[in-house]
PDB file of C-alpha atoms in Angstrom:
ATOM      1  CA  UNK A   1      11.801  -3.813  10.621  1.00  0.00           C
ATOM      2  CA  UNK A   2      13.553  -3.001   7.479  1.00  0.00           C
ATOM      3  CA  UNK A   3      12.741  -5.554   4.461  1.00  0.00           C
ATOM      4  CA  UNK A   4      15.137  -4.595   2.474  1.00  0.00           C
ATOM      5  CA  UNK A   5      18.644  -3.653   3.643  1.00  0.00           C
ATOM      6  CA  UNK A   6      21.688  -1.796   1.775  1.00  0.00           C
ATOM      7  CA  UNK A   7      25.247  -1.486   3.219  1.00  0.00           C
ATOM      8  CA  UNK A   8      26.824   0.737   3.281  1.00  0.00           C
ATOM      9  CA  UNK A   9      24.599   4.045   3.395  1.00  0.00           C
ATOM     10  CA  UNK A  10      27.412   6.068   2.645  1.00  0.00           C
ATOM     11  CA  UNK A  11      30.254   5.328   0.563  1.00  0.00           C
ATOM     12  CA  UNK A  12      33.619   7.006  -0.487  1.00  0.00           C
ATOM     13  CA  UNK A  13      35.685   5.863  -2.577  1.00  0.00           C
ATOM     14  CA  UNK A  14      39.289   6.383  -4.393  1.00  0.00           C
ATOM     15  CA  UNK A  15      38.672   7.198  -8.784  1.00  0.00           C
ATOM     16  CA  UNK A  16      39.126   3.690 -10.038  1.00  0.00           C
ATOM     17  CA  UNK A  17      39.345   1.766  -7.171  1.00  0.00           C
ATOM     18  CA  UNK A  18      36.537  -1.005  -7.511  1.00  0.00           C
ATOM     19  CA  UNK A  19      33.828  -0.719  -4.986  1.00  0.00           C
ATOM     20  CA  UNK A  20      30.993  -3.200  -4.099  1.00  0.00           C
ATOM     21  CA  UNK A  21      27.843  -2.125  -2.597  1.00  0.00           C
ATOM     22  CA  UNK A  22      25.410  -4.853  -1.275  1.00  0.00           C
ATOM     23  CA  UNK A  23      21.675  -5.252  -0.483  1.00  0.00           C
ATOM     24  CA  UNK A  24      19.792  -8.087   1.241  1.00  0.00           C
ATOM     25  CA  UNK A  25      16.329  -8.545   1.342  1.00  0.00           C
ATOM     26  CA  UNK A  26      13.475 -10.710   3.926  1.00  0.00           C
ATOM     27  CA  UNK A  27      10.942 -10.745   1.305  1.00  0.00           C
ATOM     28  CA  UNK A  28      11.550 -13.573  -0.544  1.00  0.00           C
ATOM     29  CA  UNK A  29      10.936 -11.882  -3.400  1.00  0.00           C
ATOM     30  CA  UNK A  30      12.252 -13.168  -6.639  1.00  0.00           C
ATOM     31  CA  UNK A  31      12.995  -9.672  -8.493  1.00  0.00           C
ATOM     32  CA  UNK A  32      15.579  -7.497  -7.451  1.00  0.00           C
ATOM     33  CA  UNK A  33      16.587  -4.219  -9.209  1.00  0.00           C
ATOM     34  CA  UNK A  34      19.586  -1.870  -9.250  1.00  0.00           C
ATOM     35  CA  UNK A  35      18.940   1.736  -9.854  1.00  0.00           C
ATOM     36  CA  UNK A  36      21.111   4.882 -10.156  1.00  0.00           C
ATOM     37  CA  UNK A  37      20.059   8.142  -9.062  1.00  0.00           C
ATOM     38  CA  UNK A  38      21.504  11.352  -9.098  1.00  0.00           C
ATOM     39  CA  UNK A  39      21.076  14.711  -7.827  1.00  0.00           C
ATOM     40  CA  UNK A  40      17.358  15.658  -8.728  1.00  0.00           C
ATOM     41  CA  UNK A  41      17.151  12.784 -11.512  1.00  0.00           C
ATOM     42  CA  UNK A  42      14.858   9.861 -11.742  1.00  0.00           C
ATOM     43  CA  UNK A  43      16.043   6.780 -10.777  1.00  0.00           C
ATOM     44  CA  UNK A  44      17.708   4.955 -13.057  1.00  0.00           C
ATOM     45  CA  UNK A  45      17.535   1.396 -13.765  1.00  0.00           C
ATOM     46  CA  UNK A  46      20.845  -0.660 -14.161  1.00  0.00           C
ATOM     47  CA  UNK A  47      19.552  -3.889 -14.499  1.00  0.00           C
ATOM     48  CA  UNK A  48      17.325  -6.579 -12.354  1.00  0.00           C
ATOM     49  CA  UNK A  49      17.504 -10.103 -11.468  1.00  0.00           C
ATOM     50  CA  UNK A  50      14.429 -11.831 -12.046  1.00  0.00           C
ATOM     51  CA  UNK A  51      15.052 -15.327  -9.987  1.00  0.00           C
ATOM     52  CA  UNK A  52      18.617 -15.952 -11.229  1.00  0.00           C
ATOM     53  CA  UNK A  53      18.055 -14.109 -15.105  1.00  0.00           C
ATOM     54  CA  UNK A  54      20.029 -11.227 -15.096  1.00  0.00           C
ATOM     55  CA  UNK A  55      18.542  -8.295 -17.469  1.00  0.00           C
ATOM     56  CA  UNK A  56      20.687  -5.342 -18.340  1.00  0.00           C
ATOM     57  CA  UNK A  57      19.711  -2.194 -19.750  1.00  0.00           C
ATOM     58  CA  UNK A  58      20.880  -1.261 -23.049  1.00  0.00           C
ATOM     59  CA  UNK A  59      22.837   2.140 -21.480  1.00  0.00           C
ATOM     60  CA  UNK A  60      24.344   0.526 -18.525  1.00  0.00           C
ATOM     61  CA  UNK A  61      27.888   1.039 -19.168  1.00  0.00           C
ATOM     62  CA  UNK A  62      29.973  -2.279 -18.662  1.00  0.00           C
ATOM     63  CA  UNK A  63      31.900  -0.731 -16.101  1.00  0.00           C
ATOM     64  CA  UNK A  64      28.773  -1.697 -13.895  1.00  0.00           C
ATOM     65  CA  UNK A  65      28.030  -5.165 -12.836  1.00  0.00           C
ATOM     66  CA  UNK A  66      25.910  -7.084 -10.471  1.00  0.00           C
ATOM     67  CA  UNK A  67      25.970 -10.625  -8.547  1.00  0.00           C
ATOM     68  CA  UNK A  68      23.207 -12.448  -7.022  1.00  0.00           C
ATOM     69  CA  UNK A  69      24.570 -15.381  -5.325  1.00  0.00           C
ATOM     70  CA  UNK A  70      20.805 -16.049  -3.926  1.00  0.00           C
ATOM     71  CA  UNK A  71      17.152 -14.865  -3.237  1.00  0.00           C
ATOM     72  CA  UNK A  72      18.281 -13.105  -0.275  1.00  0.00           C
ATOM     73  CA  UNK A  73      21.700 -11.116  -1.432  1.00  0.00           C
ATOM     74  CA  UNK A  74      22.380  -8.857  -4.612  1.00  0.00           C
ATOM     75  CA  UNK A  75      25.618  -7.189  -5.321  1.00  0.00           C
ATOM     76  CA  UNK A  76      26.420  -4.265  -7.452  1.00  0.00           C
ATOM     77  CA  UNK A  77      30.334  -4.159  -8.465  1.00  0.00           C
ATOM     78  CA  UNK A  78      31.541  -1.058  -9.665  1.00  0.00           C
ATOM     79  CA  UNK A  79      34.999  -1.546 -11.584  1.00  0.00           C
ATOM     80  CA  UNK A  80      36.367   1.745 -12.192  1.00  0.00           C
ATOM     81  CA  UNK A  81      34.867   4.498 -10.669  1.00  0.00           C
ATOM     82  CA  UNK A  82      34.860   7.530 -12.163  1.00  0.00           C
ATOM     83  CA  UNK A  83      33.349  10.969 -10.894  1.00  0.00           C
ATOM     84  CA  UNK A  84      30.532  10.824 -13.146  1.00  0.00           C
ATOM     85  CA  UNK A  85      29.456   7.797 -10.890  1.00  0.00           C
ATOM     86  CA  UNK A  86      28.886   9.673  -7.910  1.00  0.00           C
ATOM     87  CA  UNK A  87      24.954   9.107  -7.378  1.00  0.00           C
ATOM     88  CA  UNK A  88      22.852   6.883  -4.579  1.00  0.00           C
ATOM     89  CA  UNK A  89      22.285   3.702  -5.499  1.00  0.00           C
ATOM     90  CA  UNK A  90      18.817   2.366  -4.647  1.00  0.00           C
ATOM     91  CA  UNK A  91      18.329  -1.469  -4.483  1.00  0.00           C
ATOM     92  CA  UNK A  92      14.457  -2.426  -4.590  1.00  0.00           C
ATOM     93  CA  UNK A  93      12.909  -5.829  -4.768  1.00  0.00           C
ATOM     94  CA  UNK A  94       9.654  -6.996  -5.998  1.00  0.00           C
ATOM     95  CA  UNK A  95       7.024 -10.171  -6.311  1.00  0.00           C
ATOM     96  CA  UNK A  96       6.441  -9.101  -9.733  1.00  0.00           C
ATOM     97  CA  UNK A  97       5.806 -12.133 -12.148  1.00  0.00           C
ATOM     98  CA  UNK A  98       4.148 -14.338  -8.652  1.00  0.00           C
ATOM     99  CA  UNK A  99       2.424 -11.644  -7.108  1.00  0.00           C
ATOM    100  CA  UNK A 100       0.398  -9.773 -10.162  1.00  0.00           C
ATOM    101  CA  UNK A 101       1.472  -5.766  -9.619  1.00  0.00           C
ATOM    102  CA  UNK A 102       3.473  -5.797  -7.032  1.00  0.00           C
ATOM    103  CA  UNK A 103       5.136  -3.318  -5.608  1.00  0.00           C
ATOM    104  CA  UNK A 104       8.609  -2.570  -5.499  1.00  0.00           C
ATOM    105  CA  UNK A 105      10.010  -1.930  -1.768  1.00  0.00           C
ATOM    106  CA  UNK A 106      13.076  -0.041  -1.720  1.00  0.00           C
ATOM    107  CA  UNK A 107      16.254   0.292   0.689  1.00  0.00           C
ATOM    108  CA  UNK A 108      17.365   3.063   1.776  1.00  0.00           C
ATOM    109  CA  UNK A 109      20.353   3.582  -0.431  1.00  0.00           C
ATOM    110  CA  UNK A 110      23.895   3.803  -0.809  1.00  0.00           C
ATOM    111  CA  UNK A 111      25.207   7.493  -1.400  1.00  0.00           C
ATOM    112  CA  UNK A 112      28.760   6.799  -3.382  1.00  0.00           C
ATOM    113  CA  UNK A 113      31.063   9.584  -3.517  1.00  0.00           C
ATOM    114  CA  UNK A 114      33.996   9.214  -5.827  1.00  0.00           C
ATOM    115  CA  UNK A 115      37.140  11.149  -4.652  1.00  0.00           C
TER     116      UNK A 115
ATOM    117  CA  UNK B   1      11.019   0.817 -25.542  1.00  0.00           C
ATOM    118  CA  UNK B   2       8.825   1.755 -22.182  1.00  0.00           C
ATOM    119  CA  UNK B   3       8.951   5.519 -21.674  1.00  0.00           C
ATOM    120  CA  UNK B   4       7.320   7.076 -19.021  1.00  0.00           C
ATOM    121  CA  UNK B   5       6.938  11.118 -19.300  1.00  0.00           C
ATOM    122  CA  UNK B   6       5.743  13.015 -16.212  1.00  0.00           C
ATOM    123  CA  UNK B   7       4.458  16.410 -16.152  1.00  0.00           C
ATOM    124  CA  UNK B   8       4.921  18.996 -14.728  1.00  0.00           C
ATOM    125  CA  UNK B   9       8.100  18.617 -13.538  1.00  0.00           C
ATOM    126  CA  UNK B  10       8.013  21.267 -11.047  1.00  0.00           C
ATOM    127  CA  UNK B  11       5.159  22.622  -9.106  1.00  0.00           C
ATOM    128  CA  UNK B  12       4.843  25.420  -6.808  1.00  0.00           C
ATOM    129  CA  UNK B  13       1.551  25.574  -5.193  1.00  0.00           C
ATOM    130  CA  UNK B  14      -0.286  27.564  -2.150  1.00  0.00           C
ATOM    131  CA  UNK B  15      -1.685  25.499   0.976  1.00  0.00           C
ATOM    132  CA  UNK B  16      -5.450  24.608   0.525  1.00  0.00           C
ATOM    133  CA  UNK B  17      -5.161  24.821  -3.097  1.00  0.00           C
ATOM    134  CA  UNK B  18      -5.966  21.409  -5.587  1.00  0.00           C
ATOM    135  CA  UNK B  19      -3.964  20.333  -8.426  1.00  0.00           C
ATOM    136  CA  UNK B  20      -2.932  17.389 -10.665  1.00  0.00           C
ATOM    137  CA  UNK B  21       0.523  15.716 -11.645  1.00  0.00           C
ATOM    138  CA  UNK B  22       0.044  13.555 -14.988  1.00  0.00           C
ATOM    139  CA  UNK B  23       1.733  10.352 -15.938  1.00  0.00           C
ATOM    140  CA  UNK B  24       1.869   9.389 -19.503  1.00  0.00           C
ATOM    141  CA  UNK B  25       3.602   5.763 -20.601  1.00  0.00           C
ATOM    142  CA  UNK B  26       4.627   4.314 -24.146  1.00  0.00           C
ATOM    143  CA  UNK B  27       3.619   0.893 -24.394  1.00  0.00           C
ATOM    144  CA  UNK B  28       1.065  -1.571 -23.202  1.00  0.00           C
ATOM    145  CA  UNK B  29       0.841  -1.937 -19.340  1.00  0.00           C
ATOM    146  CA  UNK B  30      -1.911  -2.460 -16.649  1.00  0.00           C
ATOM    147  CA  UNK B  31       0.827  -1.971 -13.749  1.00  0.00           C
ATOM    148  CA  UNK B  32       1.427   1.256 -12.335  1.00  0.00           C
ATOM    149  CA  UNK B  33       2.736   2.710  -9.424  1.00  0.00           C
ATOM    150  CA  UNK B  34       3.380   6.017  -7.729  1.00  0.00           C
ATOM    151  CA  UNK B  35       6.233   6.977  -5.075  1.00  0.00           C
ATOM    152  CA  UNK B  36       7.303   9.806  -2.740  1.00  0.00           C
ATOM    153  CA  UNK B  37      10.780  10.962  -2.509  1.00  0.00           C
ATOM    154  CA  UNK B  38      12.028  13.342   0.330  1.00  0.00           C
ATOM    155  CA  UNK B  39      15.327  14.584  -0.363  1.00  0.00           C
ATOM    156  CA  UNK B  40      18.099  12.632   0.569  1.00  0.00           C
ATOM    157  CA  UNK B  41      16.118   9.856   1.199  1.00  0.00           C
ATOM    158  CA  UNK B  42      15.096   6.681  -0.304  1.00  0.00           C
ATOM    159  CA  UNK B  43      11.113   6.413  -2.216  1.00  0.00           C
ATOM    160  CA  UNK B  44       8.178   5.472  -0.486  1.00  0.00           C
ATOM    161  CA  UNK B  45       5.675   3.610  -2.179  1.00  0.00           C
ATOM    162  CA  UNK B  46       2.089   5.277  -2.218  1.00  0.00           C
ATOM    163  CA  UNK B  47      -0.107   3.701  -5.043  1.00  0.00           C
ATOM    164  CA  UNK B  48      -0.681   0.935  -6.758  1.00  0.00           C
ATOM    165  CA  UNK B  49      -2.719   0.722 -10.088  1.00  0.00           C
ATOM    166  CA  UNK B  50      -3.127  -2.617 -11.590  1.00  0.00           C
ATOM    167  CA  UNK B  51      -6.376  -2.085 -13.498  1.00  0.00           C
ATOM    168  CA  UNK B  52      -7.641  -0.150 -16.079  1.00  0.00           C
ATOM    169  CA  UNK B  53     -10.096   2.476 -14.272  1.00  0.00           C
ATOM    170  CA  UNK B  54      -8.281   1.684 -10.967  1.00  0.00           C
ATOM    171  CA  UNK B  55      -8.595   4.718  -7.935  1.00  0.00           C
ATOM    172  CA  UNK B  56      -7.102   4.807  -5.021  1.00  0.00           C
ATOM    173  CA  UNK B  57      -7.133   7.393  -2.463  1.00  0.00           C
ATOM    174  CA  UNK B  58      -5.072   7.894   0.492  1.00  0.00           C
ATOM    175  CA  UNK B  59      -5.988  11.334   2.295  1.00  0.00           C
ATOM    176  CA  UNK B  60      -5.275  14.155  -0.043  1.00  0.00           C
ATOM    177  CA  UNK B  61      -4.375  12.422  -2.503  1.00  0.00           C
ATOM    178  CA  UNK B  62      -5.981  10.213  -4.820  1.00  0.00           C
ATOM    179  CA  UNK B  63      -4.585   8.165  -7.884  1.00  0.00           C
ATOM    180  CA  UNK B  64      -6.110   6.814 -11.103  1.00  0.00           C
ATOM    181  CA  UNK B  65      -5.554   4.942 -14.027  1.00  0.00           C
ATOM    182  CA  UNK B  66      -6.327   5.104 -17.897  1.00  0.00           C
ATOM    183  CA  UNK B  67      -5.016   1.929 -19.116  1.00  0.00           C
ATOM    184  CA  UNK B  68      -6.261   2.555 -23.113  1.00  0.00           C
ATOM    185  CA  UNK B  69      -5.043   6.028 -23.143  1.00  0.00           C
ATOM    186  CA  UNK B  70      -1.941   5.195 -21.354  1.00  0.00           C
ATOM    187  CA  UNK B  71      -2.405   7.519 -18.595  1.00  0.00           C
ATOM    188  CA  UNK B  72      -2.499   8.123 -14.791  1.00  0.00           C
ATOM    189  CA  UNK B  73      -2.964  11.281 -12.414  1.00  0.00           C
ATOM    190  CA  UNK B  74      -2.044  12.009  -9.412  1.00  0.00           C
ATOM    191  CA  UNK B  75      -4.400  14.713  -7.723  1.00  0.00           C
ATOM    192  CA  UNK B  76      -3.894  16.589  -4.861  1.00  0.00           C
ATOM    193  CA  UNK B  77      -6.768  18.075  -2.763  1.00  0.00           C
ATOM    194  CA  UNK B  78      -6.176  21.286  -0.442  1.00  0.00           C
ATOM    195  CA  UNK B  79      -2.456  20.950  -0.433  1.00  0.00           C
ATOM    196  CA  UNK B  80      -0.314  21.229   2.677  1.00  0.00           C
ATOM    197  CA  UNK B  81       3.416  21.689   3.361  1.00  0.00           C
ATOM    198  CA  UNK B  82       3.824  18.241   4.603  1.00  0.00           C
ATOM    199  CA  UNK B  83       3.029  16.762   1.257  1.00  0.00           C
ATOM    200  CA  UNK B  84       6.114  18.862  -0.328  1.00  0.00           C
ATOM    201  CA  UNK B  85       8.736  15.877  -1.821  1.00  0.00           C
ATOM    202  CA  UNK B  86       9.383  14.523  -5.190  1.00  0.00           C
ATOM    203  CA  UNK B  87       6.709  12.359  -6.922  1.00  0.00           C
ATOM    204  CA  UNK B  88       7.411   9.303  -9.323  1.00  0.00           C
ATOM    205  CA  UNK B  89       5.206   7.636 -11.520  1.00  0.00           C
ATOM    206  CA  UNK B  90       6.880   4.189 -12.199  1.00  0.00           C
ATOM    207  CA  UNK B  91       5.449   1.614 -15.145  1.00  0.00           C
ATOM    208  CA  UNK B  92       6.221  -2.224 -15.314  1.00  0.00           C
ATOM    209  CA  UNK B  93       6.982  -3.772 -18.726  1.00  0.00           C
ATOM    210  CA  UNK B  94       4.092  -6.050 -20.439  1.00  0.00           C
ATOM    211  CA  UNK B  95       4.807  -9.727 -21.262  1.00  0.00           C
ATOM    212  CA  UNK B  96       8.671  -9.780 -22.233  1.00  0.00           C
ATOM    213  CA  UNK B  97       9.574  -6.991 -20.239  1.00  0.00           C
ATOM    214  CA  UNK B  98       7.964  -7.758 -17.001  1.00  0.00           C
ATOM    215  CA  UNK B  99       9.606  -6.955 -13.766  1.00  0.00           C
ATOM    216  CA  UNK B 100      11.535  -4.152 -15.882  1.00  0.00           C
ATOM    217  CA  UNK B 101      10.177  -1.035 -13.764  1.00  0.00           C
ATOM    218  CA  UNK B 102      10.853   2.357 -15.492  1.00  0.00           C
ATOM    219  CA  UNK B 103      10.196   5.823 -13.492  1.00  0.00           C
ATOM    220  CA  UNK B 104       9.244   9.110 -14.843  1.00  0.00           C
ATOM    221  CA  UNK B 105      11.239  12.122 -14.140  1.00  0.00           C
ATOM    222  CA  UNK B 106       9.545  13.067 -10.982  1.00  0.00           C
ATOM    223  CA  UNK B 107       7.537  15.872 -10.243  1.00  0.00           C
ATOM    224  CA  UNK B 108       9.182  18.376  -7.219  1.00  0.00           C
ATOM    225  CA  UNK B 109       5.909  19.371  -5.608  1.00  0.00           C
ATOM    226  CA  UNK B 110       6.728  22.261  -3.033  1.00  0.00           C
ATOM    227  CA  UNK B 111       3.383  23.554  -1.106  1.00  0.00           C
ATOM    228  CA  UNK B 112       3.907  26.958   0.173  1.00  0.00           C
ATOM    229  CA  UNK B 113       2.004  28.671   2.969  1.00  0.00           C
TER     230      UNK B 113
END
């Protein structure tokens, strides 16, 4: 059974036109991360909640933000697309912080394409 | 500021044949992990390292971990096409930066016949 769900898999959407992908999790886990990935690139990390702290990354442009409204549900808001953000976006969670070195599971992503 | 530098980035090996993928990481951690990425699809967690001196092995391939020179391999033993996909070495932050999981660029590992 999948732990760690993201909806939609694929995503189109209009240049500009705000878009919100979602993930939800059964783990219980209390960090969850937002990465961007794009064609043969690492993943990229956007920011992560740990329990309700939100950390952004220095480089995440503002045009990206993120909800977690509770353990279960994270949301990643995209204001303004532009064609530059055109990637999958990979939601992971993880026990890190209560469960020394653990893991990060991942969903199976959200392929935007900006039109 | 966690960096994590993979090399090499691409490798194109023969079936049967051994080799090693190296993961080198800035700043002080004792937590790190490796992944497989297919394309098009999401990663798939293989390792996990939590100790300095840590090995695991899962059939041809087998991870360790240098915590003090801020190092882990990835080695693969008489290669097959089935193990062709990207890897990622991924580090967690020490302290202050914990939960904050950077990856390395990936290595694309094709195994020809």
């Amino acid at each position: 059974d999948a732990m760690v769900i993201q909806n939609p898999r694929y995503q189109v959407t209009q240049f500009g036109k705000p878009v919100t992908l979602s993930c939800s999790q059964t783990l219980n886990h209390n960090v969850m991360y937002w990465y961007q990935q794009k064609s043969s690139q690492a993943p990229k990390l956007l920011f992560h909640y740990y329990d309700k702290d939100f950390n952004n990354e220095a480089d995440t442009p503002d045009n990206f933000q993120s909800r977690r409204p509770n353990t279960s549900f994270c949301f990643l808001d995209i204001r303004s697309p532009g064609l530059g953000d055109a990637a999958m976006y990979l939601c992971a969670t993880s026990g890190a912080g209560v469960i020394r070195g653990a893991e990060a599971f991942f969903g199976q992503g959200t392929r935007l394409t900006v039109v | 500021e966690l960096k994590v530098e993979q090399n090499p980035l691409f490798l194109s090996m023969q079936e049967g044949k051994n080799y090693t993928i190296y993961c080198n990481y800035s700043t002080t951690s004792d937590r790190l992990y490796w992944y497989r990425q297919d394309p098009g699809k999401s990663l798939e967690s293989l390792f996990v390292l939590l100790s300095n001196g840590a090995v695991k092995q899962e059939g041809r391939l087998m991870a360790s971990l240098d915590t003090k020179a801020r190092l882990s391999t990835l080695h693969i033993t008489a290669a097959v096409h089935d193990l062709s996909a990207t890897y990622f070495c991924a580090v967690e932050g020490y302290g202050g930066s914990q939960g904050n999981l950077i990856f390395g660029k990936g290595t694309k590992l094709s195994v020809k016949p």
